[in-house]
Amino acid sequence: MARLFLGFDASTQSLSSVVIDYDLRKVVYEKSLNFDQALPQYGTRNGVLPNPDPLIKHCPPLMWAEALDLLFAEMKKDGVALDKILAVSGSGQQHGSVYLNKKAPTILARLNPGRSLVENLDGVFSRKTSPIWMDSSTAEECAEIRTQLGGVEATALATGSDTFERFTGPQIRKFTKTIPAAYMRTSHIALVSSFLASLLAGKVAPIDHGDGAGMNLMNIHKKVWLPAALAATASDLKLKLPPLAESCHVIGPVSPYFVKKFGLNPEAKALVWSGDNPCSVIGLGLIREGMVAISLGTSDTYFGTMRKCRTDAHGEGHVFVSPTGDYLTLICFKNGSLAREKIRDACGIKDWEKFGEALKTTLPGNNGGILLPWFEAEIVPRVNQPGIHRFDLDEKNAAANCRAVVEAQMMAVRLHSQWMKVAPKRILATGGASQDSPILQVMADVMNCRVERIEISKSAALGAALRAAHGWLKQAEEKPEWEQVVSGFTDPVSNSEIRPNPTAVKIYDQLIAKYAACEREALKQLG
Ligand code: XUL
């Protein structure tokens, strides 16, 4: 009999599902439901509630619950063999929080299939909206918690990251400061991931270590709640948080609600959910130290895996926990495609093909010309004042500027990932710009590492389904190895490998010191 596993991904704009046939090594079903289009009654734009304050980004948690009902109905309609699913897990946008009152355990245990999830959840929330990862309204709370924990380095060392506006701890602190009565009425704080897992399991679900690490509340080394961080955040917080659990943790059988209403297998196990980044790490097959991925999108994101926990003393990068039990590092550079595009347009170059030609006709190292493309305030390194900085580079030399922007982005990745002390063994490139091999050649040369392209459209949902498979096999005492679990699902595009050119590698080994000096100089000028 086919062994089928179901993975969800509750991202910012949509809820997706992926079903895998584990033995055929195949994704047999995938579907997405866009919140704005499928659930217009919630009034979201790109998945977020409009707010006059641009720093505030909230969502209605009921919308996620209704989306779960709708997606199950779609799967049933599409003839998905829900009665054969062995285990279910999911991925949620990280950091977002959901606030439930003391009725939650009873309501979750008695979900009535004769009514919708929305009707069932009536009266369960102590806060109608959920702050999500795009919210940046908690600068004051970040500063307060960071001070209590002893500064940037100490905070990162203890929790895996410096305090960040979107992280759950600062968000909870703002909630208790601004609406203390509603905080008092809150008995259970969930993440987006653990809220949806709670619906599937019919009980308050644990938070997995991967998503727990995005809260500024977990001891990243021991993977337990950190008393000093809880105390710095809000009173009685420990009582309101669920337990932490490994990512393979089975909460229990799925709630009868889904069995009776949609025909889900009554024996199916509900696993804890995790964050989208920990799930994507599995969906991209990054299961051993040294395996990294760079997603070249609006912003560029570097994901890596490391065995031993090291944290970034400058507080720019994040350390989360990977579903494999290793650590996952994430560094987000805000000026990604946007910066490449701005330079391309400023140089009067029309398309990416011509941009690629400009890279091919210029020399690695750009004769020492450096460009810092901080069109937007940058996250890594921290730059509050946007601006473009050129060193030994003629603004009018179009081709040299195209090379300079890509070299700067890759040197920034190399420089600002050094704290991990893990040399990448293979880089997987994803995202729009990964189609352009001249850009990937610069990546391979600067990083001195082979680069391959990977095209997986729903890596977080696939990662969740693979986690479900892993957790189920583990419970069945089949001692699954991660290599075996992901094999066949996460292969890079064939013949896409780009190898570093040894001459170029030597040039960048020298140039990186100049690049670092230019960054220091520009940051000094900005004060
Ligand atoms: C990671 C982060 C985002 C969210 C939404 O720290 O904020 O990647 O997880 O995708």
Coordinates of C-alpha atoms and ligand atoms in Angstrom, one line a residue:
M1 CA 0.0 0.0 0.0
A2 CA 1.3 3.5 -0.9
R3 CA 2.7 5.4 2.1
L4 CA 1.4 8.9 1.7
F5 CA 2.3 12.0 3.8
L6 CA 0.7 15.4 3.9
G7 CA 2.5 18.7 4.4
F8 CA 1.0 22.2 4.7
D9 CA 2.6 25.6 4.4
A10 CA 0.9 28.6 5.9
S11 CA 2.9 31.4 4.3
T12 CA 2.2 35.1 4.3
Q13 CA -0.1 35.1 1.2
S14 CA -1.4 31.6 0.9
L15 CA -2.0 28.1 2.4
S16 CA -0.5 25.3 0.4
S17 CA -0.6 21.5 0.6
V18 CA 1.7 18.9 -0.8
V19 CA 1.1 15.1 -0.7
I20 CA 4.1 12.8 -1.3
D21 CA 4.2 9.1 -2.1
Y22 CA 7.2 8.2 0.0
D23 CA 8.0 4.9 -1.9
L24 CA 7.6 6.4 -5.4
R25 CA 9.7 9.4 -4.3
K26 CA 7.1 11.6 -5.9
V27 CA 5.0 14.7 -5.1
V28 CA 1.6 13.3 -6.1
Y29 CA -0.5 16.4 -5.3
E30 CA 0.0 20.1 -4.6
K31 CA -2.5 23.0 -4.3
S32 CA -2.4 26.6 -3.1
L33 CA -5.1 28.8 -1.8
N34 CA -4.5 32.6 -2.0
F35 CA -5.9 34.3 1.1
D36 CA -6.9 37.6 -0.7
Q37 CA -8.6 35.8 -3.5
A38 CA -10.2 32.8 -1.7
L39 CA -11.2 34.7 1.5
P40 CA -11.9 38.3 0.5
Q41 CA -14.2 38.7 3.5
Y42 CA -11.1 39.2 5.8
G43 CA -10.0 42.2 3.8
T44 CA -6.3 41.3 3.7
R45 CA -3.9 42.7 1.0
N46 CA -1.2 40.3 0.1
G47 CA -2.3 38.3 3.2
V48 CA -2.0 41.2 5.6
L49 CA -4.6 43.5 7.2
P50 CA -4.3 47.1 6.0
N51 CA -3.2 49.5 8.9
P52 CA -2.6 53.2 8.9
D53 CA 0.6 52.6 10.7
P54 CA 3.1 51.2 8.2
L55 CA 5.1 49.5 10.9
I56 CA 2.1 47.4 12.0
K57 CA 1.4 44.2 10.1
H58 CA -1.3 41.9 11.5
C59 CA -3.4 39.0 10.2
P60 CA -6.7 37.5 11.4
P61 CA -5.9 34.0 12.7
L62 CA -9.4 32.9 11.9
M63 CA -8.5 33.3 8.2
W64 CA -5.8 30.7 8.6
A65 CA -8.3 28.3 10.2
E66 CA -10.9 28.9 7.5
A67 CA -8.2 28.4 4.8
L68 CA -7.5 25.0 6.4
D69 CA -11.1 24.0 6.1
L70 CA -11.2 25.2 2.5
L71 CA -8.0 23.4 1.5
F72 CA -9.2 20.1 3.0
A73 CA -12.5 20.5 1.1
E74 CA -10.5 21.1 -2.1
M75 CA -8.3 18.0 -1.5
K76 CA -11.4 15.9 -1.0
K77 CA -13.0 17.3 -4.1
D78 CA -9.8 16.6 -6.1
G79 CA -9.9 13.0 -5.0
V80 CA -6.8 13.0 -2.8
A81 CA -6.6 9.7 -1.0
L82 CA -6.9 11.3 2.5
D83 CA -7.9 8.0 4.0
K84 CA -4.3 6.7 3.1
I85 CA -2.4 9.6 4.7
L86 CA -0.1 8.2 7.5
A87 CA 1.0 11.5 9.0
V88 CA 0.5 15.3 8.6
S89 CA 2.8 18.1 9.4
G90 CA 3.2 21.7 8.4
S91 CA 5.2 24.8 8.0
G92 CA 4.2 28.3 9.1
Q93 CA 5.6 31.8 8.5
Q94 CA 7.9 32.3 11.4
H95 CA 7.5 34.6 14.4
G96 CA 3.8 35.4 14.1
S97 CA 1.8 34.8 17.2
V98 CA -1.8 33.7 18.1
Y99 CA -3.4 34.4 21.5
L100 CA -5.9 32.0 23.0
N101 CA -8.0 32.2 26.2
K102 CA -8.6 29.4 28.8
K103 CA -11.4 27.9 26.7
A104 CA -8.9 26.7 24.1
P105 CA -8.2 23.1 25.4
T106 CA -11.9 22.3 25.6
I107 CA -12.8 23.9 22.3
L108 CA -10.0 22.2 20.5
A109 CA -10.8 18.8 22.0
R110 CA -14.5 19.1 20.9
L111 CA -14.3 20.4 17.3
N112 CA -17.7 19.7 15.8
P113 CA -17.6 18.4 12.2
G114 CA -21.2 19.6 11.7
R115 CA -19.9 23.2 11.9
S116 CA -17.0 25.0 10.3
L117 CA -13.7 25.6 12.1
V118 CA -14.6 29.3 12.2
E119 CA -17.8 28.5 14.1
N120 CA -16.0 26.1 16.4
L121 CA -13.4 28.7 17.3
D122 CA -15.9 31.3 18.3
G123 CA -14.8 32.9 21.6
V124 CA -11.4 31.2 21.8
F125 CA -9.1 34.2 21.0
S126 CA -8.0 36.7 23.6
R127 CA -6.6 38.9 20.8
K128 CA -8.4 39.1 17.4
T129 CA -5.4 39.7 15.3
S130 CA -1.9 38.2 15.1
P131 CA 1.3 40.2 14.6
I132 CA 3.3 38.6 11.8
W133 CA 6.9 38.6 10.7
M134 CA 6.5 41.8 8.6
D135 CA 5.7 43.9 11.7
S136 CA 8.4 46.2 12.8
S137 CA 6.6 48.2 15.5
T138 CA 8.5 46.9 18.5
A139 CA 11.9 48.7 18.4
E140 CA 11.3 50.0 22.0
E141 CA 10.6 46.5 23.3
C142 CA 13.6 45.0 21.4
A143 CA 15.9 47.6 23.2
E144 CA 14.3 46.8 26.6
I145 CA 14.8 43.0 26.3
R146 CA 18.3 43.4 24.8
T147 CA 19.4 45.5 27.7
Q148 CA 18.0 43.1 30.2
L149 CA 19.8 40.2 28.5
G150 CA 23.2 42.1 28.4
G151 CA 23.4 43.6 24.9
V152 CA 23.6 42.4 21.3
E153 CA 26.2 39.7 21.6
A154 CA 24.8 38.3 24.9
T155 CA 21.3 38.2 23.4
A156 CA 22.5 36.4 20.3
L157 CA 24.6 34.0 22.3
A158 CA 21.7 33.1 24.6
T159 CA 18.7 33.0 22.1
G160 CA 20.4 32.5 18.7
S161 CA 19.6 36.1 17.5
D162 CA 19.7 39.6 18.7
T163 CA 16.3 41.0 19.4
F164 CA 14.4 41.8 16.2
E165 CA 11.1 43.7 15.8
R166 CA 9.4 40.7 14.2
F167 CA 10.5 38.1 16.8
T168 CA 7.7 36.9 19.1
G169 CA 9.2 37.9 22.4
P170 CA 9.3 41.7 21.6
Q171 CA 5.8 41.3 20.1
I172 CA 4.5 39.7 23.3
R173 CA 6.1 42.5 25.4
K174 CA 4.4 45.1 23.3
F175 CA 1.0 43.3 23.7
T176 CA 1.4 43.2 27.5
K177 CA 2.4 46.8 27.7
T178 CA -0.3 48.2 25.4
I179 CA -3.3 45.9 26.2
P180 CA -2.5 44.4 29.6
A181 CA -6.0 43.2 30.3
A182 CA -6.1 41.1 27.0
Y183 CA -2.7 39.7 27.9
M184 CA -4.1 38.7 31.3
R185 CA -6.9 36.9 29.6
T186 CA -4.5 35.0 27.4
S187 CA -3.8 31.4 28.6
H188 CA -2.0 30.0 25.6
I189 CA 0.3 31.8 23.2
A190 CA 0.9 29.9 19.9
L191 CA 2.9 30.5 16.8
V192 CA 1.3 30.4 13.4
S193 CA 2.8 26.9 13.1
S194 CA 1.6 25.6 16.5
F195 CA -1.8 27.2 16.2
L196 CA -2.5 25.2 13.0
A197 CA -1.0 22.1 14.5
S198 CA -3.3 22.5 17.4
L199 CA -6.3 22.4 15.1
L200 CA -5.1 19.3 13.4
A201 CA -4.3 17.5 16.7
G202 CA -7.4 18.8 18.6
K203 CA -5.2 20.0 21.5
V204 CA -2.8 22.8 22.3
A205 CA 0.3 21.8 20.4
P206 CA 4.0 22.2 21.4
I207 CA 6.2 24.6 19.6
D208 CA 9.1 22.9 17.8
H209 CA 12.7 23.9 18.5
G210 CA 13.1 25.3 15.0
D211 CA 10.3 27.8 15.3
G212 CA 10.9 28.3 19.0
A213 CA 14.3 29.7 18.1
G214 CA 12.6 32.6 16.3
M215 CA 11.1 34.0 19.5
N216 CA 14.0 35.5 21.5
L217 CA 12.7 33.3 24.3
M218 CA 14.5 29.9 23.9
N219 CA 17.9 28.9 25.1
I220 CA 19.4 28.0 21.8
H221 CA 21.9 25.6 23.3
K222 CA 19.7 23.6 25.6
K223 CA 16.5 24.1 23.6
V224 CA 14.4 25.0 26.7
W225 CA 12.6 28.2 27.6
L226 CA 15.2 30.7 28.8
P227 CA 14.1 32.1 32.2
A228 CA 16.0 35.4 31.8
A229 CA 14.3 36.1 28.5
L230 CA 10.9 35.2 29.8
A231 CA 11.4 37.5 32.7
A232 CA 12.6 40.3 30.4
T233 CA 9.5 39.9 28.2
A234 CA 6.3 39.6 30.2
S235 CA 5.0 38.4 33.6
D236 CA 3.7 34.8 33.9
L237 CA 4.9 34.1 30.4
K238 CA 6.0 30.5 31.2
L239 CA 2.4 29.6 32.1
K240 CA 1.1 30.8 28.8
L241 CA 3.7 29.0 26.6
P242 CA 3.3 25.4 25.4
P243 CA 6.2 22.9 25.9
L244 CA 9.0 22.8 23.3
A245 CA 9.4 19.7 21.3
E246 CA 11.7 18.1 18.7
S247 CA 10.6 18.5 15.1
C248 CA 9.8 14.8 14.8
H249 CA 7.4 14.9 17.8
V250 CA 4.1 13.2 17.3
I251 CA 1.4 15.1 19.1
G252 CA -1.2 12.3 18.7
P253 CA -3.8 11.1 16.2
V254 CA -5.4 13.7 14.0
S255 CA -8.6 15.3 15.4
P256 CA -11.8 13.3 14.6
Y257 CA -13.1 16.6 13.0
F258 CA -10.9 16.0 9.9
V259 CA -11.7 12.3 9.9
K260 CA -15.5 12.7 9.9
K261 CA -15.6 15.8 7.7
F262 CA -13.0 15.1 5.0
G263 CA -12.3 11.4 5.3
L264 CA -8.8 11.7 6.7
N265 CA -7.3 8.4 7.9
P266 CA -8.3 8.1 11.7
E267 CA -4.9 6.5 12.3
A268 CA -3.0 9.4 10.8
K269 CA -0.5 11.1 13.2
A270 CA -0.5 14.8 13.7
L271 CA 3.1 16.0 14.1
V272 CA 4.3 19.3 15.4
W273 CA 4.7 22.0 12.7
S274 CA 7.7 24.1 12.2
G275 CA 8.7 27.4 10.7
D276 CA 9.0 27.9 6.9
N277 CA 12.7 28.3 7.0
P278 CA 13.4 25.1 9.0
C279 CA 10.9 23.2 6.7
S280 CA 12.5 24.7 3.6
V281 CA 15.9 23.5 4.7
I282 CA 14.5 19.9 4.5
G283 CA 12.6 20.6 1.3
L284 CA 15.9 21.7 -0.3
G285 CA 17.8 18.7 1.1
L286 CA 20.2 20.7 3.3
I287 CA 20.6 18.0 5.9
R288 CA 24.4 18.1 6.6
E289 CA 26.9 20.7 7.8
G290 CA 28.3 22.6 4.9
M291 CA 25.2 22.3 2.7
V292 CA 23.9 25.8 2.0
A293 CA 21.4 27.5 -0.2
I294 CA 21.2 31.0 -1.5
S295 CA 17.9 32.3 -2.5
L296 CA 18.2 35.2 -5.0
G297 CA 15.0 37.0 -4.6
T298 CA 13.8 40.6 -3.8
S299 CA 16.2 40.2 -0.9
D300 CA 19.0 37.5 -1.0
T301 CA 18.8 34.9 1.8
Y302 CA 21.7 32.6 2.8
F303 CA 20.7 29.4 4.6
G304 CA 23.3 27.1 6.0
T305 CA 23.6 24.1 8.3
M306 CA 26.0 23.7 11.2
R307 CA 26.5 21.0 13.7
K308 CA 27.9 23.1 16.6
C309 CA 26.0 26.1 17.7
R310 CA 27.8 29.4 17.0
T311 CA 26.1 32.7 17.1
D312 CA 26.9 36.1 15.3
A313 CA 28.5 38.5 17.8
H314 CA 27.3 41.4 15.6
G315 CA 23.7 40.2 15.9
E316 CA 23.1 40.3 12.1
G317 CA 22.5 36.6 11.4
H318 CA 20.1 34.2 12.9
V319 CA 20.5 30.7 14.3
F320 CA 17.5 28.5 14.3
V321 CA 17.3 24.8 14.9
S322 CA 17.0 22.5 11.9
P323 CA 14.6 19.6 11.9
T324 CA 17.7 17.3 11.7
G325 CA 18.6 18.6 15.2
D326 CA 21.6 20.5 13.8
Y327 CA 21.5 24.3 13.6
L328 CA 20.3 26.3 10.8
T329 CA 21.7 29.7 10.0
L330 CA 19.9 32.4 8.1
I331 CA 21.2 35.7 6.9
C332 CA 19.0 38.1 5.0
F333 CA 20.5 40.8 2.7
K334 CA 17.8 43.3 1.9
N335 CA 19.4 44.7 -1.3
G336 CA 19.1 41.6 -3.6
S337 CA 17.3 41.6 -6.9
L338 CA 16.1 45.1 -6.3
A339 CA 19.7 46.4 -6.2
R340 CA 20.8 44.4 -9.2
E341 CA 17.8 45.8 -11.1
K342 CA 18.5 49.4 -10.1
I343 CA 22.1 49.2 -11.2
R344 CA 21.1 47.4 -14.5
D345 CA 18.5 50.2 -15.2
A346 CA 20.9 53.0 -14.2
C347 CA 23.4 51.5 -16.7
G348 CA 20.8 51.6 -19.5
I349 CA 21.0 47.8 -19.8
K350 CA 17.6 46.4 -20.9
D351 CA 17.5 42.8 -19.8
W352 CA 19.2 40.1 -17.7
E353 CA 20.8 38.6 -20.8
K354 CA 22.7 41.8 -21.5
F355 CA 23.5 42.1 -17.8
G356 CA 25.0 38.6 -17.9
E357 CA 27.0 39.6 -21.0
A358 CA 28.4 42.6 -19.0
L359 CA 29.5 40.1 -16.3
K360 CA 31.2 37.9 -19.0
T361 CA 33.1 40.8 -20.6
T362 CA 34.6 42.1 -17.4
L363 CA 37.3 40.6 -15.3
P364 CA 36.9 38.9 -11.9
G365 CA 37.9 41.4 -9.3
N366 CA 36.8 44.3 -11.5
N367 CA 40.3 45.9 -11.3
G368 CA 39.7 46.6 -7.7
G369 CA 36.4 48.6 -8.3
I370 CA 34.0 48.1 -5.4
L371 CA 30.3 49.2 -5.1
L372 CA 28.1 49.0 -2.0
P373 CA 24.5 48.8 -3.3
W374 CA 22.6 49.9 -0.2
F375 CA 19.5 51.3 -2.1
E376 CA 17.4 50.3 0.9
A377 CA 18.4 50.4 4.5
E378 CA 20.4 47.2 4.7
I379 CA 20.1 44.4 7.3
V380 CA 23.6 42.9 6.8
P381 CA 25.6 44.9 7.6
R382 CA 23.3 47.1 9.5
V383 CA 22.8 50.3 7.6
N384 CA 20.1 52.7 8.5
Q385 CA 20.8 55.3 5.8
P386 CA 20.3 54.0 2.3
G387 CA 23.0 55.1 -0.2
I388 CA 25.4 53.9 -2.9
H389 CA 29.1 53.9 -2.3
R390 CA 31.8 53.5 -5.0
F391 CA 35.5 52.9 -4.4
D392 CA 37.9 53.0 -7.4
L393 CA 34.9 52.5 -9.7
D394 CA 33.8 54.9 -12.5
E395 CA 30.0 55.4 -12.3
K396 CA 29.9 55.7 -16.1
N397 CA 31.4 52.3 -16.8
A398 CA 28.2 50.3 -17.2
A399 CA 29.7 46.8 -17.5
A400 CA 32.0 47.4 -14.5
N401 CA 29.1 48.6 -12.4
C402 CA 27.1 45.4 -13.3
R403 CA 30.0 43.2 -12.2
A404 CA 30.5 45.4 -9.1
V405 CA 27.0 44.9 -7.7
V406 CA 27.1 41.1 -8.0
E407 CA 30.6 40.9 -6.6
A408 CA 29.7 43.1 -3.7
Q409 CA 26.6 40.9 -2.9
M410 CA 28.6 37.7 -3.0
M411 CA 31.5 39.2 -1.0
A412 CA 29.0 40.3 1.6
V413 CA 27.7 36.7 1.8
R414 CA 31.2 35.4 2.2
L415 CA 32.2 38.1 4.8
H416 CA 29.1 38.0 6.9
S417 CA 28.8 34.2 7.1
Q418 CA 32.3 33.8 8.5
W419 CA 31.1 33.7 12.1
M420 CA 29.6 30.2 11.3
K421 CA 33.1 28.9 10.8
V422 CA 31.7 26.4 8.2
A423 CA 33.1 26.4 4.7
P424 CA 30.2 25.5 2.3
K425 CA 30.8 22.3 0.4
R426 CA 28.0 22.8 -2.1
I427 CA 25.7 25.8 -2.7
L428 CA 22.2 25.4 -4.1
A429 CA 20.9 28.5 -5.8
T430 CA 17.2 29.2 -5.9
G431 CA 15.0 32.2 -6.7
G432 CA 14.5 34.3 -9.9
A433 CA 18.1 35.4 -10.5
S434 CA 19.4 31.8 -10.1
Q435 CA 18.4 31.3 -13.8
D436 CA 21.4 33.6 -14.8
S437 CA 24.5 31.5 -14.9
P438 CA 27.0 34.5 -15.1
I439 CA 25.7 35.5 -11.6
L440 CA 26.2 32.0 -10.4
Q441 CA 29.7 31.9 -11.7
V442 CA 30.6 35.0 -9.6
M443 CA 29.0 33.2 -6.6
A444 CA 31.1 30.0 -7.2
D445 CA 34.3 32.1 -7.6
V446 CA 33.8 34.3 -4.6
M447 CA 32.7 31.5 -2.3
N448 CA 35.2 29.0 -3.8
C449 CA 32.5 26.4 -4.0
R450 CA 30.5 24.6 -6.7
V451 CA 27.0 25.9 -7.3
E452 CA 24.0 24.0 -8.5
R453 CA 20.5 25.3 -9.3
I454 CA 17.5 23.8 -7.5
E455 CA 13.9 24.4 -8.6
I456 CA 11.4 23.3 -6.0
S457 CA 8.3 25.5 -6.1
K458 CA 6.9 24.5 -2.6
S459 CA 10.0 23.7 -0.6
A460 CA 8.4 24.6 2.8
A461 CA 5.3 22.4 2.2
L462 CA 7.5 19.6 0.7
G463 CA 9.8 19.9 3.8
A464 CA 6.8 19.6 6.0
A465 CA 5.6 16.4 4.2
L466 CA 9.1 15.0 4.5
R467 CA 9.2 15.8 8.2
A468 CA 5.9 14.0 8.6
A469 CA 7.4 11.0 6.9
H470 CA 10.5 11.1 9.1
G471 CA 8.5 11.4 12.3
W472 CA 6.2 8.6 11.3
L473 CA 9.0 6.3 10.3
K474 CA 10.8 7.1 13.6
Q475 CA 7.7 6.3 15.6
A476 CA 7.4 3.0 13.6
E477 CA 11.0 2.3 14.8
E478 CA 12.3 2.3 11.2
K479 CA 15.3 4.4 12.2
P480 CA 15.1 6.7 9.2
E481 CA 18.2 8.5 7.9
W482 CA 17.6 12.0 6.6
E483 CA 19.6 11.2 3.4
Q484 CA 17.2 8.4 2.7
V485 CA 14.1 10.5 3.5
V486 CA 15.0 13.4 1.2
S487 CA 16.6 11.4 -1.6
G488 CA 14.8 11.7 -4.9
F489 CA 12.7 14.6 -3.7
T490 CA 15.4 17.3 -3.5
D491 CA 17.7 16.8 -6.5
P492 CA 19.3 19.8 -8.1
V493 CA 18.6 20.6 -11.8
S494 CA 20.7 18.2 -13.8
N495 CA 23.7 19.6 -15.6
S496 CA 23.4 22.9 -13.7
E497 CA 26.7 22.6 -11.8
I498 CA 29.0 25.6 -12.0
R499 CA 32.6 25.1 -10.7
P500 CA 34.8 27.8 -9.3
N501 CA 37.6 29.1 -11.6
P502 CA 40.9 28.8 -9.6
T503 CA 42.3 32.0 -11.0
A504 CA 39.2 34.0 -10.1
V505 CA 39.2 32.3 -6.6
K506 CA 42.7 33.7 -5.9
I507 CA 41.6 37.2 -6.9
Y508 CA 38.7 37.2 -4.5
D509 CA 40.8 35.7 -1.7
Q510 CA 42.8 38.9 -2.0
L511 CA 39.9 41.3 -2.7
I512 CA 37.8 40.3 0.2
A513 CA 40.0 42.3 2.6
K514 CA 39.6 45.4 0.4
Y515 CA 35.8 44.8 0.3
A516 CA 35.7 44.6 4.1
A517 CA 37.7 47.8 4.4
C518 CA 35.3 49.6 2.1
E519 CA 32.3 48.5 4.2
R520 CA 34.1 49.7 7.3
E521 CA 34.9 53.0 5.6
A522 CA 31.3 53.5 4.4
L523 CA 29.8 52.6 7.8
K524 CA 32.2 55.1 9.4
Q525 CA 31.1 57.8 7.1
L526 CA 27.5 57.1 7.9
G527 CA 28.4 57.3 11.6
Ligands
XUL1 C1 12.6 34.7 8.9 C2 11.5 35.5 8.5 C3 10.7 35.1 7.3 C4 9.4 34.5 7.7 C5 8.4 34.4 6.6 O1 13.3 35.2 10.0 O2 11.1 36.5 9.1 O3 11.5 34.3 6.4 O4 9.7 33.2 8.2 O5 8.8 33.8 5.5

